[in-house]
Structure formats: structure tokens, C-alpha cells
PDB file of C-alpha atoms in Angstrom:
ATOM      1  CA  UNK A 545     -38.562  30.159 -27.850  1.00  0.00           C
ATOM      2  CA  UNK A 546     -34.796  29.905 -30.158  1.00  0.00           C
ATOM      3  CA  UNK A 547     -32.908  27.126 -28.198  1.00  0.00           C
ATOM      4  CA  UNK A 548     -29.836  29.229 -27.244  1.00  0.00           C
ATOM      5  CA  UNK A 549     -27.729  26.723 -25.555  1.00  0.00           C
ATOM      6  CA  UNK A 550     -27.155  23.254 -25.922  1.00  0.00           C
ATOM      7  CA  UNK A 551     -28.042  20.391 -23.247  1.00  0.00           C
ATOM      8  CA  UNK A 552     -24.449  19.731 -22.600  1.00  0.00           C
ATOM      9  CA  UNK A 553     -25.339  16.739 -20.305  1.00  0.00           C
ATOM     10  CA  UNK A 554     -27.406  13.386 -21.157  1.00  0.00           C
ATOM     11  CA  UNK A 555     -27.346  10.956 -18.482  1.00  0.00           C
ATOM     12  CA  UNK A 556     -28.216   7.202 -19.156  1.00  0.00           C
ATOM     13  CA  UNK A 557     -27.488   5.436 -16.481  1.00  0.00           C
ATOM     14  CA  UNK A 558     -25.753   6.058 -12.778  1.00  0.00           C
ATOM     15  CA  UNK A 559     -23.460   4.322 -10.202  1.00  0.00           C
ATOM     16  CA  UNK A 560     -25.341   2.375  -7.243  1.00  0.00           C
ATOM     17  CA  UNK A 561     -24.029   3.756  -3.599  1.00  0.00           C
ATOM     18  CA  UNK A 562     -23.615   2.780  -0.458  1.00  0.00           C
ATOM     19  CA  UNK A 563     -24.730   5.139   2.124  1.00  0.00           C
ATOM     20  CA  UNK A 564     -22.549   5.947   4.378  1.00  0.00           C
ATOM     21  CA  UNK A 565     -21.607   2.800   6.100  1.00  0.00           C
ATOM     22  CA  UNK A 566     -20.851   2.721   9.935  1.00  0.00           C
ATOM     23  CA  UNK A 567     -17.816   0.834  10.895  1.00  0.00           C
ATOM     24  CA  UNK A 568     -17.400   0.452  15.269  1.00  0.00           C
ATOM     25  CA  UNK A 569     -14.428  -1.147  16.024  1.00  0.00           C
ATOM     26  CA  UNK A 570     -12.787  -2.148  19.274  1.00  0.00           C
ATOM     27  CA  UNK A 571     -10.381  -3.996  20.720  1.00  0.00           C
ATOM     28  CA  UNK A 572     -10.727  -7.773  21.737  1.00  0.00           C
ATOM     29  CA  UNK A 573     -10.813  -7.222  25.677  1.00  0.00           C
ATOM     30  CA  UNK A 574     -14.548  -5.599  25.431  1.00  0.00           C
ATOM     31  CA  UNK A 575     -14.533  -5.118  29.404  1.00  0.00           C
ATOM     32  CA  UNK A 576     -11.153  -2.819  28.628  1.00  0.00           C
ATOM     33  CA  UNK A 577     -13.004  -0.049  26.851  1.00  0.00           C
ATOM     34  CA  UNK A 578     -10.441   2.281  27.459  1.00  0.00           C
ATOM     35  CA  UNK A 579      -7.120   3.014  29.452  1.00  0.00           C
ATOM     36  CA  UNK A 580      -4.772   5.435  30.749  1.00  0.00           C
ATOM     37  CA  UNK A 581      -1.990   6.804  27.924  1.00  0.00           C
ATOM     38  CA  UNK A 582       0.816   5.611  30.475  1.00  0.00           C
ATOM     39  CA  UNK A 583      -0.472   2.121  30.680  1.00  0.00           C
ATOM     40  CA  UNK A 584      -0.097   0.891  27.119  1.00  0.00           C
ATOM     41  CA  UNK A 585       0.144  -2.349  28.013  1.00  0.00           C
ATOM     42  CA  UNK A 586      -3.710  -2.924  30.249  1.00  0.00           C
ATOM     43  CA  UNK A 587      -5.620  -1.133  26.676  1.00  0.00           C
ATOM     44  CA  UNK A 588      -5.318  -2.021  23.019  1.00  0.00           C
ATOM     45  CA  UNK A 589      -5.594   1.027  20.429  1.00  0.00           C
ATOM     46  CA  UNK A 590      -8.458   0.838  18.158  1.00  0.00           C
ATOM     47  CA  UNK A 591      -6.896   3.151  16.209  1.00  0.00           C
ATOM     48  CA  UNK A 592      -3.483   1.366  16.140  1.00  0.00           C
ATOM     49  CA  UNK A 593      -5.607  -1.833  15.451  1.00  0.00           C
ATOM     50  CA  UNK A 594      -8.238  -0.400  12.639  1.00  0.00           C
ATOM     51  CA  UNK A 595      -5.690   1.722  10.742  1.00  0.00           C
ATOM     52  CA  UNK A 596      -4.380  -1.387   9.112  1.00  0.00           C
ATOM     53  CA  UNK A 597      -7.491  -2.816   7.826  1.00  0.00           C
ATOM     54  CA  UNK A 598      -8.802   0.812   6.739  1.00  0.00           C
ATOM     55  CA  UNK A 599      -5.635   0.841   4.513  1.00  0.00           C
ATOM     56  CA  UNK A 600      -6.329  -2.833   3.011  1.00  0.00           C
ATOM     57  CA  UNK A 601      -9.759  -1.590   2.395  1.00  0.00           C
ATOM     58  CA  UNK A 602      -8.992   1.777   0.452  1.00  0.00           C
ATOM     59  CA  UNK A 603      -6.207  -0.503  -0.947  1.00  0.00           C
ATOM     60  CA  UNK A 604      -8.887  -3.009  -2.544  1.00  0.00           C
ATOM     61  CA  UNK A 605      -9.242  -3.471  -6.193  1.00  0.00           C
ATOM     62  CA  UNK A 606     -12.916  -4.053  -6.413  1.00  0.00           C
ATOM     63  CA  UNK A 607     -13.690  -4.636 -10.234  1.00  0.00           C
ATOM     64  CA  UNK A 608     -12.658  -2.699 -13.259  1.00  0.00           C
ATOM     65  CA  UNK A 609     -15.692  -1.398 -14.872  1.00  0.00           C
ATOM     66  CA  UNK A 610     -16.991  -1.970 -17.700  1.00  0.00           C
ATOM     67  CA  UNK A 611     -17.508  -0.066 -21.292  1.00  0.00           C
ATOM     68  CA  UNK A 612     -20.127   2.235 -18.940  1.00  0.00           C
ATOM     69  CA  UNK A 613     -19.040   2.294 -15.867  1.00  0.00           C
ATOM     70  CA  UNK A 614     -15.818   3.751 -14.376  1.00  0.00           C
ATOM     71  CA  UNK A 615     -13.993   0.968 -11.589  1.00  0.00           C
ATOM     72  CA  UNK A 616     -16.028   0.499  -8.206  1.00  0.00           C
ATOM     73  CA  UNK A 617     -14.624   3.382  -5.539  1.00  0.00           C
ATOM     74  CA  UNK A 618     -14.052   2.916  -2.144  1.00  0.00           C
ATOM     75  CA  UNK A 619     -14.382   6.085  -0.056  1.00  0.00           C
ATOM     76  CA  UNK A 620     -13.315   6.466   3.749  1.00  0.00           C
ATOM     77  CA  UNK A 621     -15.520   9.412   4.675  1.00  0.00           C
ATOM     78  CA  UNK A 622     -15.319  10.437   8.616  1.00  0.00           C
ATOM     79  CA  UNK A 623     -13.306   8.824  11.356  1.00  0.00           C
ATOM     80  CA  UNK A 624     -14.217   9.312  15.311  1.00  0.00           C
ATOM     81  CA  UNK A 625     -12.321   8.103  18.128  1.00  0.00           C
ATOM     82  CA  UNK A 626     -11.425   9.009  22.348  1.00  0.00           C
ATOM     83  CA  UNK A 627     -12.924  11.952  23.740  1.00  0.00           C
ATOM     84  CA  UNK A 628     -10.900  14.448  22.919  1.00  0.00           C
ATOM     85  CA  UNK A 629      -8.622  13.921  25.709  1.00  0.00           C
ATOM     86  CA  UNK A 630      -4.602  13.384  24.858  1.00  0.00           C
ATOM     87  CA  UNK A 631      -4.170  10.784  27.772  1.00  0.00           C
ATOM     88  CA  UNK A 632      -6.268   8.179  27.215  1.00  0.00           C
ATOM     89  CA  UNK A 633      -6.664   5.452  24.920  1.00  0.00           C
ATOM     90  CA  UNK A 634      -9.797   5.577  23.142  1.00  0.00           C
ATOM     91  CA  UNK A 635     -11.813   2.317  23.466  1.00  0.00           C
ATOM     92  CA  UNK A 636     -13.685   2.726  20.368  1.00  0.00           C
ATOM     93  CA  UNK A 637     -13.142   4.122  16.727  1.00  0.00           C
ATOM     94  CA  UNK A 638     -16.242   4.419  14.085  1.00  0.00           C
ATOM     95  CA  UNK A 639     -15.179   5.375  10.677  1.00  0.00           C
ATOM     96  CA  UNK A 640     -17.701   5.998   8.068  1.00  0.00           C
ATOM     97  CA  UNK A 641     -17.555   4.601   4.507  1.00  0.00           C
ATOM     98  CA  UNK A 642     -18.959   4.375   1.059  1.00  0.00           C
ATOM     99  CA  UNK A 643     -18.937   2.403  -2.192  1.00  0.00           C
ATOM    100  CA  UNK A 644     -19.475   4.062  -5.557  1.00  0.00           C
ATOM    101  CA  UNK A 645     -19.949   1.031  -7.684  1.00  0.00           C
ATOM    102  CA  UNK A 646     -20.926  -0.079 -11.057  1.00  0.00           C
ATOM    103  CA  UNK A 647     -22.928  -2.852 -12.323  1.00  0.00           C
ATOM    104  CA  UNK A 648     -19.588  -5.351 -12.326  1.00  0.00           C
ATOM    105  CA  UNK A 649     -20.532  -5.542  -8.582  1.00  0.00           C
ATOM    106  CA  UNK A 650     -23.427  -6.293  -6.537  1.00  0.00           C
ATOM    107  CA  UNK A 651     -24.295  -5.056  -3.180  1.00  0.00           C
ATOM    108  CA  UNK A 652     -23.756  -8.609  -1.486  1.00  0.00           C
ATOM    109  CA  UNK A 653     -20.177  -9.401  -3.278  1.00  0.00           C
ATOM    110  CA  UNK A 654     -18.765  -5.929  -2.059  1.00  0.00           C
ATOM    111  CA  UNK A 655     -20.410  -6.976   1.773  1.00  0.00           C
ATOM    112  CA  UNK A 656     -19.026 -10.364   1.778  1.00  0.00           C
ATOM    113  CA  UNK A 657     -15.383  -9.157   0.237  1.00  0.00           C
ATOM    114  CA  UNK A 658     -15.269  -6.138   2.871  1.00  0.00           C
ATOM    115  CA  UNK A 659     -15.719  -8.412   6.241  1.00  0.00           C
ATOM    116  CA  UNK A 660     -13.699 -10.795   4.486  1.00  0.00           C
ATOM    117  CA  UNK A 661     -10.873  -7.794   4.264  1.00  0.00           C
ATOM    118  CA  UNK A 662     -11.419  -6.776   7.928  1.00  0.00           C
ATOM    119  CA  UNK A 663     -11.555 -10.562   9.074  1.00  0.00           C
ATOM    120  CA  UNK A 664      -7.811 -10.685   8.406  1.00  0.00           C
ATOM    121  CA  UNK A 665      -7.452  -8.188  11.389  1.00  0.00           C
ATOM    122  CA  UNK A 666      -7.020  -8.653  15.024  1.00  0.00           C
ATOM    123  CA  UNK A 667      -9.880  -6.804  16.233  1.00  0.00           C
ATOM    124  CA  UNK A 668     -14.063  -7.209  16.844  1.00  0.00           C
ATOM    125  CA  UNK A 669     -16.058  -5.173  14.736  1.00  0.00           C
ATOM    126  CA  UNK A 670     -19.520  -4.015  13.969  1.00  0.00           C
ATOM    127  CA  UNK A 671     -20.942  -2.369  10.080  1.00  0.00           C
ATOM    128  CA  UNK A 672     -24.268  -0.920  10.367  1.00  0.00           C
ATOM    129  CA  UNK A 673     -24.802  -1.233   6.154  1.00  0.00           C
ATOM    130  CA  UNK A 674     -27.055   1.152   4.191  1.00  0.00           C
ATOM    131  CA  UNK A 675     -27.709   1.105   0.538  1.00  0.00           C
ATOM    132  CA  UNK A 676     -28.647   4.265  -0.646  1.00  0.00           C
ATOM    133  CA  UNK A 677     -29.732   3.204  -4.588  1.00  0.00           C
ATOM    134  CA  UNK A 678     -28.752   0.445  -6.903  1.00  0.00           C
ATOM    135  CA  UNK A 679     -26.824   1.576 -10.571  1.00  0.00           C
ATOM    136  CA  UNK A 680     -28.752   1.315 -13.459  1.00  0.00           C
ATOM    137  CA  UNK A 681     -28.145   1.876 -16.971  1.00  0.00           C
ATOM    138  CA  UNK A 682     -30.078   1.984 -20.451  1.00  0.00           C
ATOM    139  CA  UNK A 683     -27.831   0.754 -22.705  1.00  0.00           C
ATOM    140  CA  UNK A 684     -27.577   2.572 -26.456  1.00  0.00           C
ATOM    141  CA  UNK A 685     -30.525   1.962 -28.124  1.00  0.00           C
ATOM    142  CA  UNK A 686     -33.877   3.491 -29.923  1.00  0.00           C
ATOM    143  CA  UNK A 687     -34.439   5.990 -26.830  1.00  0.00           C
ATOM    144  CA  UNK A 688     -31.342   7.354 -26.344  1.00  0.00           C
ATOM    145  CA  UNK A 689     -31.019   7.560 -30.967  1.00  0.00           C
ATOM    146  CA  UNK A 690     -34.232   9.007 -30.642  1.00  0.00           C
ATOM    147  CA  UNK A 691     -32.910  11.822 -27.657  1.00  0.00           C
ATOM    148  CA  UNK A 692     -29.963  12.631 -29.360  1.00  0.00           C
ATOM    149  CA  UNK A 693     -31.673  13.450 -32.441  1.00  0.00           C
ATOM    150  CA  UNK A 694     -34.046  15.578 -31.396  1.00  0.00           C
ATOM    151  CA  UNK A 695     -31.499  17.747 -29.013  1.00  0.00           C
ATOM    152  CA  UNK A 696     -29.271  17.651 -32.070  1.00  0.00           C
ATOM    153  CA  UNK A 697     -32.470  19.334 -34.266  1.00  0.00           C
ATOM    154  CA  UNK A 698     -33.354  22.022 -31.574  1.00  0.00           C
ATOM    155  CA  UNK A 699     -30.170  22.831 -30.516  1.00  0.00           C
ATOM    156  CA  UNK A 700     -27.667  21.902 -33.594  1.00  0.00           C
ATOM    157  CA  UNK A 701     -25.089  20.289 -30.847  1.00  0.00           C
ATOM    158  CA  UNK A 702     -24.284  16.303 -30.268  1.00  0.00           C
ATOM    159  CA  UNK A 703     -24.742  14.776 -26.725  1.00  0.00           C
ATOM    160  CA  UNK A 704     -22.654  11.624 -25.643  1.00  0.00           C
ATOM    161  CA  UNK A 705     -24.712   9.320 -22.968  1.00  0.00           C
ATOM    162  CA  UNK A 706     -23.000   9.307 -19.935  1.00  0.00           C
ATOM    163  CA  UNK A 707     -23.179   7.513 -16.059  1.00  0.00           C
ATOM    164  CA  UNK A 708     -21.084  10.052 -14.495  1.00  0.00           C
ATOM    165  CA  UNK A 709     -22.481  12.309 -11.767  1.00  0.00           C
ATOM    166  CA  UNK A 710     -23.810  11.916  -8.811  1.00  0.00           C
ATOM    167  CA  UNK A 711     -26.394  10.558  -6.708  1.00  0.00           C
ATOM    168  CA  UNK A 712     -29.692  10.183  -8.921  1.00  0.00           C
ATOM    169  CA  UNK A 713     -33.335  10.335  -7.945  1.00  0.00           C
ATOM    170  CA  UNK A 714     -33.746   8.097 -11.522  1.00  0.00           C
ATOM    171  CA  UNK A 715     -32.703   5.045  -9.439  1.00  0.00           C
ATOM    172  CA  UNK A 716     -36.422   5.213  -7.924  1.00  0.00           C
ATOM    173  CA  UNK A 717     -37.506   5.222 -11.187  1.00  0.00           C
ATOM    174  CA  UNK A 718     -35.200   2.580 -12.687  1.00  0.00           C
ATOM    175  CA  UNK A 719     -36.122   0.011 -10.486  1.00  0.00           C
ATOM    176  CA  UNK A 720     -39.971  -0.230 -11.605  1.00  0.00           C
ATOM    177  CA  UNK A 721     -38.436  -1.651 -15.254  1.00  0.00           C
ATOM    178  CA  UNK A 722     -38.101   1.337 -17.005  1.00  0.00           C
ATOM    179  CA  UNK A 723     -35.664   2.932 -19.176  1.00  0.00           C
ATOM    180  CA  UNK A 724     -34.437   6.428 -17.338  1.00  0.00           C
ATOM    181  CA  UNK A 725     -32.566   9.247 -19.537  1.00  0.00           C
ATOM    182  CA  UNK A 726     -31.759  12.471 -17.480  1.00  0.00           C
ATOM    183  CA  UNK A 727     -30.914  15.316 -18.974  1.00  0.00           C
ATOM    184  CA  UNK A 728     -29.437  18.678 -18.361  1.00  0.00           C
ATOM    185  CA  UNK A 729     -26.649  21.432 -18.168  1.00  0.00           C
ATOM    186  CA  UNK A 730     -22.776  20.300 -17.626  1.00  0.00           C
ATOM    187  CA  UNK A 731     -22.335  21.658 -13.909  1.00  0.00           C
ATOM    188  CA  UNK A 732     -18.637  22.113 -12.436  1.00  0.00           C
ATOM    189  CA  UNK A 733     -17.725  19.354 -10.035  1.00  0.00           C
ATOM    190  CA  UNK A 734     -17.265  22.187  -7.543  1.00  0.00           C
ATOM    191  CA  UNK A 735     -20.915  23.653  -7.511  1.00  0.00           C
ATOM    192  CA  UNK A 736     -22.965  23.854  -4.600  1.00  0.00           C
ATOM    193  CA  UNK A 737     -26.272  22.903  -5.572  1.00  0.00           C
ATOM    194  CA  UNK A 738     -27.711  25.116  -3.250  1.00  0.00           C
ATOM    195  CA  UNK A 739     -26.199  28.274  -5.043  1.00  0.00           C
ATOM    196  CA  UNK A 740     -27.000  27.005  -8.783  1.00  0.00           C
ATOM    197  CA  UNK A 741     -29.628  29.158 -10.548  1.00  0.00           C
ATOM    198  CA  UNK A 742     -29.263  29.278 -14.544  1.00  0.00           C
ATOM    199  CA  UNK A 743     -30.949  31.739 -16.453  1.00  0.00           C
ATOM    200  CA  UNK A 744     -34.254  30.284 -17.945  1.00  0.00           C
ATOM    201  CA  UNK A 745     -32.383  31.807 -21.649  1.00  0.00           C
ATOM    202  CA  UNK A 746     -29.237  29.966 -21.053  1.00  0.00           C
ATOM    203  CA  UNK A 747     -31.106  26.760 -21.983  1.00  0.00           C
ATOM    204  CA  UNK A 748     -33.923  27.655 -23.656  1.00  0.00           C
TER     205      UNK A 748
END
């Protein structure tokens, strides 16, 4: 088969994530859970008292990449709080969170540095943690010289290695010692996965 397009995409590496995070806050007086909207003064507002740390959080300079890796992210993701009812204080708030981060950080160091963010605050918390895959990267060498050759003498186009993207199932791989190189089609940002199907001739 004539390769007709090129394979605009060469991944050699990826950010590590944080799953979703689950952070339940609530205010000091646990046996207060909650309180009537015209008693401000028997209930303390999660809300009122987790907005603050939230915004030191998002706030947070975590580390500045490296020649690889854009700068660790911090991403609030879902916020919950009350019942839906406009007259009560809520006694509870969970927001969830994430952490796209490079290889500048490790999972403990961004742990440690968040309670140490939301220790400054006046409230009792709880974070359920979850790490969803560690970054990895293989580092320009003989298998990624010996990739780009041969997609340069199929398809007569360069590739440049990149980490961006998303989530990667290589991060199962990468963790057994291996080197991992993905590679693939250039795919808007705004693409649902679900709705992608490329002709087998647009890359073959």
C-alpha cells in the first residue's frame, strides 16, 4: 500500500495524573453539620471556609517543567455542596481535583505540599487520593532516531517526539522498564473519541 499521509503524531513519553481526587470538607463544629440560612451565627459555611484554600491551591506554582515536560497543572474538576435547598447552610462541600504533572514532581511531594496548602485553613478535611498512572518518558535516543527515520522513508515527512496528550495506556507498559513510543494521527483537542473513525487510506 503508497503511504498517503504522514504520522503527524509521535509520542515519547506522557504526564503522570492524579485521578480525580476527593476533597470533603467541613466545618470545625462536626456535631453542627448544617444550619438554618437565618442563623449564620450557630453553622460555619464550608463553602465560605473551602473557597479560600481552593484558590491557594489553583494558585500554586508546582514546578516548572523541564526541556519535556510542560509545568505541573492543577485542575479543580467538580464541586458539591447543601441539598439544593436556598435556606440552609450546607454542612459539607466535596470538590474533586486533579494533577497533570511531569517528572519534576513526584506523587508524594505534590501530597505533602497540597495538605500543607489546606493546613493553612480553618477547617477539617478529608482527600480520598487516587493515582491514575505515573509520567514516563524515553528520552532522544537510538529508538526514537531509528522511528523517525523510517516514518521519514515511508512517508517523506519529519516527526518531532512529543509528551503532550492525554491519558496513556503506555504508562502500563512503561513501568515494566521499557522504552514506550506511541504513534499516530494529530487529533483536534476537541474530538470525541467516541466519534473518531479515519479512513484506513488517510494513513496508509
Amino acid at each position: 500500500m503508497h503511504r498517503r499521509r504522514a504520522l503527524e503524531h509521535c509520542a515519547a513519553g506522557r504526564r503522570g495524573q492524579e485521578r480525580p481526587a476527593r476533597l470533603a470538607g467541613r466545618h470545625p463544629d462536626g456535631h453542627r453539620p448544617a444550619g438554618p440560612r437565618r442563623y449564620p451565627h450557630l453553622a460555619r459555611n464550608p463553602i465560605h471556609l473551602a473557597a479560600p484554600a481552593l484558590a491557594a491551591l489553583a494558585a500554586e506554582h508546582w514546578d516548572d517543567g523541564n526541556a519535556f515536560f510542560p509545568p505541573t497543572s492543577f485542575q479543580i474538576s467538580n464541586l458539591n455542596a447543601g441539598t439544593g435547598a436556598t435556606n440552609v447552610i450546607p454542612g459539607a462541600l466535596e470538590a474533586q481535583f486533579n494533577f497533570r504533572f511531569s517528572t519534576e514532581s513526584t506523587v508524594e511531594q505534590l501530597q505533602q505540599r497540597t495538605a500543607a496548602i489546606l493546613d493553612r485553613f480553618d477547617f477539617d478535611y478529608r482527600i480520598d487520593w487516587a493515582l491514575s498512572g505515573l509520567p514516563f518518558l524515553t528520552e532522544p535516543g537510538e529508538l526514537l532516531d531509528a522511528i523517525a527515520r523510517s516514518i521519514e522513508a515511508v512517508t517523506g515527512h519529519g516527526t518531532t517526539p512529543s509528551t503532550s496528550g492525554g491519558t496513556s495506556d503506555g504508562r502500563f507498559i512503561a513501568t515494566l522498564g521499557t522504552q514506550v513510543v506511541e504513534l499516530g494521527r494529530s487529533t483536534p483537542p476537541s474530538t470525541r473519541w467516541t466519534n473518531v473513525c479515519w479512513p484506513v487510506t488517510s494513513t496508509c
